[in-house]
Structures are given as C-alpha cells and as structure tokens.
Coordinates of C-alpha atoms in Angstrom, one line a residue:
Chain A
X1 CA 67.6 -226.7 27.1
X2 CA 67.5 -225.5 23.9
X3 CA 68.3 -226.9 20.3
X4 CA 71.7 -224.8 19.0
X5 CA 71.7 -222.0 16.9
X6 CA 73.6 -221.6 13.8
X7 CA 76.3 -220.1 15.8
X8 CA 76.6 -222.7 18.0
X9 CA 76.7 -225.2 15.1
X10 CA 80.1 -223.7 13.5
X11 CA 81.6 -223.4 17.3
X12 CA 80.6 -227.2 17.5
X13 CA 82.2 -227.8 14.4
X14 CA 85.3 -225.7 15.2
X15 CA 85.5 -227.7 18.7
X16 CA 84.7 -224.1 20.0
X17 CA 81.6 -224.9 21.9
X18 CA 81.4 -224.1 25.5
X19 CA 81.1 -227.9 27.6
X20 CA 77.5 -227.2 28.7
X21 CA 75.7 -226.7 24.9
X22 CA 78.7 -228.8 23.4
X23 CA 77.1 -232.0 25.9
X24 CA 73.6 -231.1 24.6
X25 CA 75.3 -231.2 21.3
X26 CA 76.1 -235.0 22.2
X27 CA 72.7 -235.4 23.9
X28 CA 70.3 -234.8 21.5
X29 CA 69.5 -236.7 18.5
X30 CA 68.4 -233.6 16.9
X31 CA 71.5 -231.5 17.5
X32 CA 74.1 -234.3 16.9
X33 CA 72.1 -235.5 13.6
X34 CA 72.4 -231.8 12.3
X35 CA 75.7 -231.5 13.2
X36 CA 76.6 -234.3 11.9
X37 CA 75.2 -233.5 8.2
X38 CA 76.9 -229.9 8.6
X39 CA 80.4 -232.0 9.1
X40 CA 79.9 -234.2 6.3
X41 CA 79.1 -231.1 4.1
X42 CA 82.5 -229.1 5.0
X43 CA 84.1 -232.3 4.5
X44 CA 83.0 -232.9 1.0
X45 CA 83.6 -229.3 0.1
X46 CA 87.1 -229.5 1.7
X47 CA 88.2 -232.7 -0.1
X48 CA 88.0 -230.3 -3.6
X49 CA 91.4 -230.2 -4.4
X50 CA 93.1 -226.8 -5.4
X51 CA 93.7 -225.9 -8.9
X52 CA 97.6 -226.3 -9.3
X53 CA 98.7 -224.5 -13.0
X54 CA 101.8 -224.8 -14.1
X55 CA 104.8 -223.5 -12.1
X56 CA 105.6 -221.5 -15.1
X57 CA 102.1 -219.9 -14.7
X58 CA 103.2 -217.4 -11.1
X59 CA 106.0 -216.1 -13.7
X60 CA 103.8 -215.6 -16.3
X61 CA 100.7 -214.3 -13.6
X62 CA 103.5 -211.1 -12.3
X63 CA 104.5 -210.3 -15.4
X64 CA 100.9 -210.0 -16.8
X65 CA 100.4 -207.9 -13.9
X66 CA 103.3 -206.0 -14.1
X67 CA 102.5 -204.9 -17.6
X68 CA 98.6 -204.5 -16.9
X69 CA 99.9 -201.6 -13.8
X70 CA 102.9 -200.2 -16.3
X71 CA 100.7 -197.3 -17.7
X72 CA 98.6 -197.0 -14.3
X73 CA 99.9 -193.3 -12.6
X74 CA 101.6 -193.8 -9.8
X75 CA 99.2 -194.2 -6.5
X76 CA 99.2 -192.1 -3.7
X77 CA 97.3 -191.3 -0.5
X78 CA 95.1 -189.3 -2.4
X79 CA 94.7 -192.2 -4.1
X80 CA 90.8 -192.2 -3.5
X81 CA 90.7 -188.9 -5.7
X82 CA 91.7 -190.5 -8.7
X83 CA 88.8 -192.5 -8.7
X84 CA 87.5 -189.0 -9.8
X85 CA 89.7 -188.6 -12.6
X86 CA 88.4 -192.1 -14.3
X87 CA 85.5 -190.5 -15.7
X88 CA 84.8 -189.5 -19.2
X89 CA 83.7 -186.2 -18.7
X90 CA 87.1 -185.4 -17.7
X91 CA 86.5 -181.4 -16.7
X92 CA 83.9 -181.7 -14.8
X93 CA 84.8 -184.8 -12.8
X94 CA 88.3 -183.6 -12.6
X95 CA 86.9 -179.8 -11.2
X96 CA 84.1 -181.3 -8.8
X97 CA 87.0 -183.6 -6.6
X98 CA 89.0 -179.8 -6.6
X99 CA 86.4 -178.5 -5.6
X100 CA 85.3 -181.3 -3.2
X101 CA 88.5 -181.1 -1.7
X102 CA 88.9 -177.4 -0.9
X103 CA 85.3 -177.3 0.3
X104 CA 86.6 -180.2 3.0
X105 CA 89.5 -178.0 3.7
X106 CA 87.5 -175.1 4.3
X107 CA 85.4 -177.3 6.8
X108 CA 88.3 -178.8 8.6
X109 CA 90.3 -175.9 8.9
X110 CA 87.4 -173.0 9.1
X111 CA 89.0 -169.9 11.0
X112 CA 87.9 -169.7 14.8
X113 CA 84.3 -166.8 14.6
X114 CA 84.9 -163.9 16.2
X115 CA 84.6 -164.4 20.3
X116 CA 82.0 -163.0 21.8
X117 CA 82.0 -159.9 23.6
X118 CA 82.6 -160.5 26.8
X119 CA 85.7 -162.9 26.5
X120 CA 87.5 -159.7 25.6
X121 CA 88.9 -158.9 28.6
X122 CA 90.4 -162.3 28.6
X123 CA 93.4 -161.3 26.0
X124 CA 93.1 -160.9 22.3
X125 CA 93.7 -164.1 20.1
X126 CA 97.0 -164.6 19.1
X127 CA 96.3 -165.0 14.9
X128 CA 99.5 -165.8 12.9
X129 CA 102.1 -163.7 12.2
X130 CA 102.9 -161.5 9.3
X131 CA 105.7 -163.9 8.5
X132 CA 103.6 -167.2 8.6
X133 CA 101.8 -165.8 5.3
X134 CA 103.9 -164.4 3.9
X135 CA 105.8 -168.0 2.9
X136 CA 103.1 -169.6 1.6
X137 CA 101.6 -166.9 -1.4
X138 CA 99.3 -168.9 -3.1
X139 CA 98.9 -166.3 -5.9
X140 CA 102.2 -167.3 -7.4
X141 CA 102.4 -171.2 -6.8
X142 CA 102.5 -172.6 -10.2
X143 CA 100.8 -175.5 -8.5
X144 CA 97.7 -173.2 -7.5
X145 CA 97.9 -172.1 -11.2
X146 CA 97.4 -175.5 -12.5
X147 CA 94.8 -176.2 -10.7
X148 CA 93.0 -172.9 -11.5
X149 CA 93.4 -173.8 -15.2
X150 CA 92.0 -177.3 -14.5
X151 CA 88.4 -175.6 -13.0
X152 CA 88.2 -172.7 -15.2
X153 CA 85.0 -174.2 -16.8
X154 CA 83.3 -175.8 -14.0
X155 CA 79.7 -174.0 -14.2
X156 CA 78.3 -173.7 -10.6
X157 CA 74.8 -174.8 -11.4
X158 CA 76.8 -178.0 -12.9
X159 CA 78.4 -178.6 -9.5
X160 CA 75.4 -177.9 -7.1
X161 CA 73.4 -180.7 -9.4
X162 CA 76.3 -182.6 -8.0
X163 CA 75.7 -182.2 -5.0
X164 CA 78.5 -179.7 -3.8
X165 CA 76.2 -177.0 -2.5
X166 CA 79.7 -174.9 -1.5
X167 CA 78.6 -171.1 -0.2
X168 CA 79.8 -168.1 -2.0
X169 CA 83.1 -167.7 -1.7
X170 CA 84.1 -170.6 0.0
X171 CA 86.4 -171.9 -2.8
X172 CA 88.4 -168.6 -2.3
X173 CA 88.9 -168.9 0.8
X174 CA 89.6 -172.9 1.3
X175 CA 92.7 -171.9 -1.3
X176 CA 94.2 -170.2 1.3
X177 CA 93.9 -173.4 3.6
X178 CA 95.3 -176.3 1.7
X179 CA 99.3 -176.2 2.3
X180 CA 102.2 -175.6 -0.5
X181 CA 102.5 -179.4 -0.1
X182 CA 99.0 -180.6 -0.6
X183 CA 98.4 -178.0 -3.9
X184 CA 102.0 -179.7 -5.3
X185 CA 100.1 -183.1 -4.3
X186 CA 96.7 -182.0 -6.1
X187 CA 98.6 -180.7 -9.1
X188 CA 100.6 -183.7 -9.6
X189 CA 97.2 -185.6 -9.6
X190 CA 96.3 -183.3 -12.6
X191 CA 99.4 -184.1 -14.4
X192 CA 99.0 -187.1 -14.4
X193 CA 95.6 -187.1 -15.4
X194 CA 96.2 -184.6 -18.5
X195 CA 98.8 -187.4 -19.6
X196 CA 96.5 -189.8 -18.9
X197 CA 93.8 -189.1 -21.1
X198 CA 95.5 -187.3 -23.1
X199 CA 93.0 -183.5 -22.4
Chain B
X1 CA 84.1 -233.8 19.0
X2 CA 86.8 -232.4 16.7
X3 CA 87.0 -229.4 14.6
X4 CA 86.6 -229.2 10.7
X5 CA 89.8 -230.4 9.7
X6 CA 90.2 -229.9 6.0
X7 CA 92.2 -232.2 3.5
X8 CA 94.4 -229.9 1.4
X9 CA 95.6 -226.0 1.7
X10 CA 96.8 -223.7 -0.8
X11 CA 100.3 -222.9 0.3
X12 CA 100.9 -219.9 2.7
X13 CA 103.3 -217.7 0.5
X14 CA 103.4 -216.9 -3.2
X15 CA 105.9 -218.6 -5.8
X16 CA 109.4 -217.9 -5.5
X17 CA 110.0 -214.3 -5.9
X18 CA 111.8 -213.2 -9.1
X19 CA 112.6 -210.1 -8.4
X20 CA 116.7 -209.4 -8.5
X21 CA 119.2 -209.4 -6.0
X22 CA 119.2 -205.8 -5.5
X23 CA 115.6 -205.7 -4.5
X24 CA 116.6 -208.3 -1.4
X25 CA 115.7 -205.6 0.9
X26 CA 112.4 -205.5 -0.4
X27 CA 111.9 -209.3 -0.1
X28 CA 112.6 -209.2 3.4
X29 CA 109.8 -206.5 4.0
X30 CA 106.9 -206.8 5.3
X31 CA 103.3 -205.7 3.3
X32 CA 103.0 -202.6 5.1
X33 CA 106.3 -201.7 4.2
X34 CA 106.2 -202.5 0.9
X35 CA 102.7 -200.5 0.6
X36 CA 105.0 -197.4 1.7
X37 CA 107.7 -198.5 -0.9
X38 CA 105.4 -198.3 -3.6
X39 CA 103.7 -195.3 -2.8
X40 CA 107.2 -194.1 -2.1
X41 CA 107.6 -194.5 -6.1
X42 CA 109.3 -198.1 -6.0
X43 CA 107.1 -199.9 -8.3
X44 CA 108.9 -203.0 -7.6
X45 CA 107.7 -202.7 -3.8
X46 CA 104.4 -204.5 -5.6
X47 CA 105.9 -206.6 -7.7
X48 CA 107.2 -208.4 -4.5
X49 CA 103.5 -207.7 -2.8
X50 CA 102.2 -209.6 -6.4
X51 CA 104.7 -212.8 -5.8
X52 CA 103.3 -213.0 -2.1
X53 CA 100.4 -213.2 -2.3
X54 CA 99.4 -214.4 -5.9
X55 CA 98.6 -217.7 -5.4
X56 CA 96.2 -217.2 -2.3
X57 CA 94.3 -214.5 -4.5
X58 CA 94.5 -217.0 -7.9
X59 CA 92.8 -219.9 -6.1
X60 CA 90.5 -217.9 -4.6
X61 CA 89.2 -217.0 -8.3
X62 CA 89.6 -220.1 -8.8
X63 CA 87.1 -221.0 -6.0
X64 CA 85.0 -218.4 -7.9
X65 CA 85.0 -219.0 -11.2
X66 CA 86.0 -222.7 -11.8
X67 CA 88.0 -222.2 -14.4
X68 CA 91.8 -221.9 -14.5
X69 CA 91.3 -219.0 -17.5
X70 CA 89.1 -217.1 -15.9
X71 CA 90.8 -217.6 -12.4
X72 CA 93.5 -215.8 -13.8
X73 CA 92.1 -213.0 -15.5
X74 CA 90.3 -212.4 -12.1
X75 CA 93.6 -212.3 -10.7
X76 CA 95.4 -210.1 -12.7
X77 CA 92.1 -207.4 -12.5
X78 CA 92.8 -208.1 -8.4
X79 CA 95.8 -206.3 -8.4
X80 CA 95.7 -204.0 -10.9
X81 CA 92.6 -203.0 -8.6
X82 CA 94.6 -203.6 -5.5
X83 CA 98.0 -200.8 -7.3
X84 CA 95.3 -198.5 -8.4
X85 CA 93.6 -198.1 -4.5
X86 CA 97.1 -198.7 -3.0
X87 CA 96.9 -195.6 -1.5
X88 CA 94.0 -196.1 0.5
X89 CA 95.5 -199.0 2.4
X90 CA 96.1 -197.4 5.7
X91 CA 97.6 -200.7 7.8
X92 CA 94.3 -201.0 10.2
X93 CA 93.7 -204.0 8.7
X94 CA 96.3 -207.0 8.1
X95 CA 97.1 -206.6 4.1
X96 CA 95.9 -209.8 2.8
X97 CA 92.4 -208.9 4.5
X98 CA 92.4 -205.8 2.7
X99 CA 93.4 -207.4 -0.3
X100 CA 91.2 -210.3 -0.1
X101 CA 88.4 -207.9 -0.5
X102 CA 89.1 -206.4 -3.2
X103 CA 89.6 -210.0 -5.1
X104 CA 85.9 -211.0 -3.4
X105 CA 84.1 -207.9 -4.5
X106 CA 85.7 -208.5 -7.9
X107 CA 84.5 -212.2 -7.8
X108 CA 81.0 -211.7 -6.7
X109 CA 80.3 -208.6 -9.2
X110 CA 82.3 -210.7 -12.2
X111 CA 81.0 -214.6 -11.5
X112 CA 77.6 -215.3 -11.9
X113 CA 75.8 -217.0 -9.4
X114 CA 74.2 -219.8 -12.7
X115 CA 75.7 -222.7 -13.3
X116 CA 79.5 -221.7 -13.9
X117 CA 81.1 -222.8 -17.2
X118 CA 83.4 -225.4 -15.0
X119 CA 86.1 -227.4 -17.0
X120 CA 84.9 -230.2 -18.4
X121 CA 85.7 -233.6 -15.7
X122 CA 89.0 -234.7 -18.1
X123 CA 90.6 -231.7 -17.3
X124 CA 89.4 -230.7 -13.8
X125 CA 91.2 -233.2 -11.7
X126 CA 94.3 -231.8 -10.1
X127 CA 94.8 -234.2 -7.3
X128 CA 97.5 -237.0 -8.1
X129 CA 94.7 -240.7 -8.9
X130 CA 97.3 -242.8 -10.1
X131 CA 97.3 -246.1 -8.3
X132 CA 93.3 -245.2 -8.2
X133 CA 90.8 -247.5 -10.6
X134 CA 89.7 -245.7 -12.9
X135 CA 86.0 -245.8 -11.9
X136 CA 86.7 -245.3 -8.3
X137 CA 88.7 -242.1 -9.8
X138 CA 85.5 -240.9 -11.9
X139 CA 83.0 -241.4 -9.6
X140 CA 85.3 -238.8 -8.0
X141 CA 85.8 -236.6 -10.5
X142 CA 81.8 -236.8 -10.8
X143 CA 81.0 -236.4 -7.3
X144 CA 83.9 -233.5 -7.0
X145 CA 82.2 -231.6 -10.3
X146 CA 78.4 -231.4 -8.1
X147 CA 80.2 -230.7 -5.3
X148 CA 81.7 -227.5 -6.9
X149 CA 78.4 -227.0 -8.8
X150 CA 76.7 -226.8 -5.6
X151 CA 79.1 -224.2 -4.1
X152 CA 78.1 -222.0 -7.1
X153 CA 75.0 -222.2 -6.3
X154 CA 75.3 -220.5 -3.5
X155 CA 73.9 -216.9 -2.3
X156 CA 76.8 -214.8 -3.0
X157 CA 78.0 -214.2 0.8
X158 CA 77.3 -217.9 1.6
X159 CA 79.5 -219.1 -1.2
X160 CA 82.3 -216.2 -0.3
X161 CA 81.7 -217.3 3.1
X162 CA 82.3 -220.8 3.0
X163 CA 85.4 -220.6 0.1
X164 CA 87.0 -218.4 3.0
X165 CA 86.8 -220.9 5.9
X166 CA 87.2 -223.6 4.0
X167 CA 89.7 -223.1 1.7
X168 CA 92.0 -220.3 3.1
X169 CA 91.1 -221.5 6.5
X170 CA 90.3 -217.6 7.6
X171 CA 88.8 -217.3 11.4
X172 CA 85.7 -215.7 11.0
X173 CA 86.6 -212.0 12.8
X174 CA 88.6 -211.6 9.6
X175 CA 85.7 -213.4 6.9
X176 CA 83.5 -210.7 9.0
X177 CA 85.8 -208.2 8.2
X178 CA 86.8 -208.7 4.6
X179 CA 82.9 -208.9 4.0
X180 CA 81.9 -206.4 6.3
X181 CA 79.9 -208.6 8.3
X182 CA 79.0 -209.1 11.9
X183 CA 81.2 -212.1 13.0
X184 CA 77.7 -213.7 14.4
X185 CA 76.5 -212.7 10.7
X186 CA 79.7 -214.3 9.7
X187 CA 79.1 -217.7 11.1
X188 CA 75.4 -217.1 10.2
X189 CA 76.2 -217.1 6.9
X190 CA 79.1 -220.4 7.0
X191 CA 76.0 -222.2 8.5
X192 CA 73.8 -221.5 6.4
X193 CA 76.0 -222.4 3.4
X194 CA 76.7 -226.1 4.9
X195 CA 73.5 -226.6 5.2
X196 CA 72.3 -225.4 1.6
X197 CA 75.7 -227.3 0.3
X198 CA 73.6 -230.5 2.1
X199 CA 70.9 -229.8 0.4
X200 CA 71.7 -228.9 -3.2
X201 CA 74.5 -232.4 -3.1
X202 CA 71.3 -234.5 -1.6
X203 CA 69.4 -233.0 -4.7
X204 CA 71.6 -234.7 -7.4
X205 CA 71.0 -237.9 -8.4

C-alpha cells in the first residue's frame, strides 16, 4: 500500500481519513512519524494566542472606518465601473467604461438579422410597436445628455489602443439599447465622479 | 487518532454593536441584507456589517502583519475596499468568504514575506502568565516569537493557508474558495505549510 499523500495527511489530521489508509496511517512507521511531526507543527502554531487590543479599540476601529468611507460615493451594482473612474486621466478612463458598456449592450441586445428568405412564408416578425419607442426618446434624456458631454473628447484611435475595437456606428446604435433606467444609473456614476474629482 | 484541535479562537461575532436603537432592524439582519441596505443608500447597513465582522478581519491582519498598528491599518483599508466593491457582492458566496478575500489579497500584496517587524517579546504576549515563572513564561514568549517568525516565512498561499485553518478554523472548500484554489490544492498547500513550519522551527537554535 502506498505511503499518504499530502491530502491524506490533513484528512488524517482532521480525523477525516477513510479506515483503510487511516490503519496504514497507524501501521507504518513512516506515515505515523510524518504525521506525527505535521501534528506537533499545527499545534505549536495553534497555541499563538490572538492579539486582544483594547475593548475601546472595535469603537475606535468603526469609527476610523466610518470616516475613511464618508467621502467614498455611494456603491452600486455598477459598482465594478467605478473602478474606471479611479484613474487620473479622468476623460479618457471615464469615456472608455461608456463606451465599454454600450458596446456590451450592443452585443447582448444586437437586433435579430434579417431571416432568410425562405422563412417568409412563416409570418413576418412581430418588431415593437410604435408606442414601445416612442417612451423611451433618448434624444431628450438629460441623462443621455450627460453622458454625451462626458465622451465628447474621447478620440477613437485613443480608444482602439485600448483595446475597444467597437465598429462604426455601434455606439449609436447601443444608445438606443441601454434602458431610461440604466442611462439615469450611468449618469449618476458621472455625477458622482465630476464631484469626485472635482473635473 | 484525533483531529487538530486548536487551543484558542477569535470570537465568532464582532464587538457589541454601537449603532442606535433605531437601526435595531438592521442589527437583526443578516449580511446579504445588509449588502442590499447599503446599496439601497443606508450607509449604516455597513456600519453594522463593520461591527460584525471586524474582529475576525483585525486578527487576521494581525496573523499577517504581527503587529497590532499595522493590523489595524490593514483592517480599516479591508473595508474601505470591501464599501468601495460592495456592489459586486452578489450573495453566491457566504459574505465573510467574500470578504475574507478582500482582507487576504490586501495582506499578501501589503506584508512582506521578510522577516516582519514583530513587536518586540515585552509587548507580544497577550495570553494571561500570571501564576507562570517567569522563565517558564519567556521561554514562551521566545519559542511563541520563532514560531510566528516561521509562519512569515512562509510562501504567500501557504502562510494564508494555514492562518485560515488554523486560526479561523475555515474548512478547506471555503480556504479553496477565498483563494481560488482547488480544495485538493487547498489541503496541498496546508500540508505543505506544516511541514515547512517543521522545518524553519527545527532550524532555530
């Protein structure tokens, strides 16, 4: 049979072991002296005691805290965005996760193509209505306006060094796929970041 | 033959909350909920998230860094981290797991892996010696100081390793995921720390 593996040694230690290796465990000298060094080991470190500060310390600790997050903008789901909006060059970072995140949208939401030929005479495609449009104009969202503002100076070559190779025209057309509620989102981000740093 | 059993655990919940009375609702909350609470816009939601669970993440710095100053700073730059990616906390994984890694990321990158500045041995003992004599008590304090030496001596995911097991007492599917290991690579790597903990304690004289 033979010798345990590492694997087998913490399973040993955490009286995990299965009965058949765990008796080998017992049975040979090798095993059990191994074991036996790996136990004395986790007992040594185990027997450091904790650190125990002051019980005025916690107090102290959450207000610390609670002072450290007091200027921090408020996080949110698009929380992972902001990370964005740390950088110094503020425009450019601040334009490439707009852009980043209407080029997703475009990808996620990119309008069935055109069906082919001979699925016509299965029934035309229902698209939305007229009225479906018509309450979400993105032209006057002040939201959408923000954000326009915000990317204004992004230079394309800029971006494709990036790495956001986005296709003519797809900016324009992700616009029209991000929701009233996720522009309001995207602008509050910018807010936020304009009185953050102050641009 | 009987598992690791060992001596002494940090205590399972935070300090006593301050927060007021009117935030009782919040006390009684779980983390998830107060993760919604906060991004909700109730900043207080992670005040009560910060009593929790502060002392688990405070002597895990202190694990790290040895010292009760820098054990704190660590701390504080754990949740400021933890508020700032808040919203990226989507409740697959428990909250403390989540927020564990954070504070171990932070440790690794901030701690270096030389001999830490530890506090001197006059000021390192925490554990009540009275009753002890005193050269029975500093032989302790002397063996306790290589013993922690050692541990920072460690390869980074050995040393996070074993401080998990050890000292919070973490199975290893959830050490595997706060490290984003392979639970094999996971007890791999606790293994490997014993036995390099052997090694560098059978090293000093």
């Amino acid at each position: 049979m033979t010798h345990l593996d590492p694997s087998e040694f913490v399973d040993l230690l955490d009286g995990r072991l299965d009965v058949a290796r765990a008796r080998h465990a017992d049975e040979c000298l090798e095993c059990r002296e191994r074991s036996g060094q790996l136990r004395r080991a986790a007992g040594e470190a185990a027997a450091l005691p904790p650190a125990e500060p002051s019980p005025l310390f916690w107090g102290h600790l959450s207000a610390r805290v609670s002072d450290a997050i007091g200027n921090e903008p408020r996080p949110s789901r698009f929380g992972a965005w902001s990370l964005w909006f740390g950088r110094p060059a503020f425009s450019m970072s601040l334009a490439l996760a707009v852009m980043a995140l209407v080029a997703l949208a475009a990808v996620w939401t990119r309008p069935p193509s055109e069906p082919p030929e001979h699925f016509a005479a299965a029934g035309d495609i229902e698209g939305p209505s007229d009225s479906f449009w018509m309450d979400d104009d993105v032209e006057a969202d002040d939201a959408w306006a923000l954000v326009r503002a915000a990317t204004d100076a992004i230079e394309w070559d800029e971006a494709a060094e990036a790495g956001l190779a986005l296709r003519p025209g797809a900016v324009a057309s992700a616009v029209d796929e991000l929701t009233e509620a996720e522009r309001n989102e995207l602008a509050r981000l910018i807010e936020d970041e304009i009185k953050r740093t102050g641009a | 033959m009987a598992a690791v059993r060992p001596e002494r655990r940090a205590a399972p919940h935070g300090s006593p909350p301050t927060t007021t009375a009117k935030d009782s609702p919040l006390l009684s909350a779980d983390d998830g909920a107060l993760v919604e609470a906060c991004l909700g816009g109730r900043r207080e939601a992670f005040d009560v998230l910060v009593e929790r669970h502060q002392r688990q993440v405070y002597q895990l710095c202190y694990r790290f860094a040895g010292r009760h100053e820098d054990a704190s700073d660590l701390a504080q730059d754990v949740f400021v981290r933890a508020y700032r990616a808040l919203g990226s906390f989507r409740g697959k994984s428990a909250f403390t797991t989540w927020l564990y890694r954070i504070a171990v990321n932070l440790c690794l990158n901030r701690v270096s892996v030389k001999a830490p500045p530890l506090e001197p041995i006059d000021r390192v003992e925490h554990a009540d010696r009275r009753g002890e004599p005193a050269d029975v008590a500093l032989l302790k304090a002397e063996r306790a100081a290589e013993v922690r030496a050692a541990i920072a001596r460690l390869p980074r995911k050995q040393r996070a390793t074993l401080i998990l097991r050890i000292y919070h007492e973490l199975p290893h599917e959830e050490i595997a995921a706060i490290l984003g290991n392979s639970v094999g690579a996971a007890k791999a790597n606790f293994f490997h720390a014993l036995a390099n903990l052997k090694k560098l304690m059978s090293k000093t004289p």
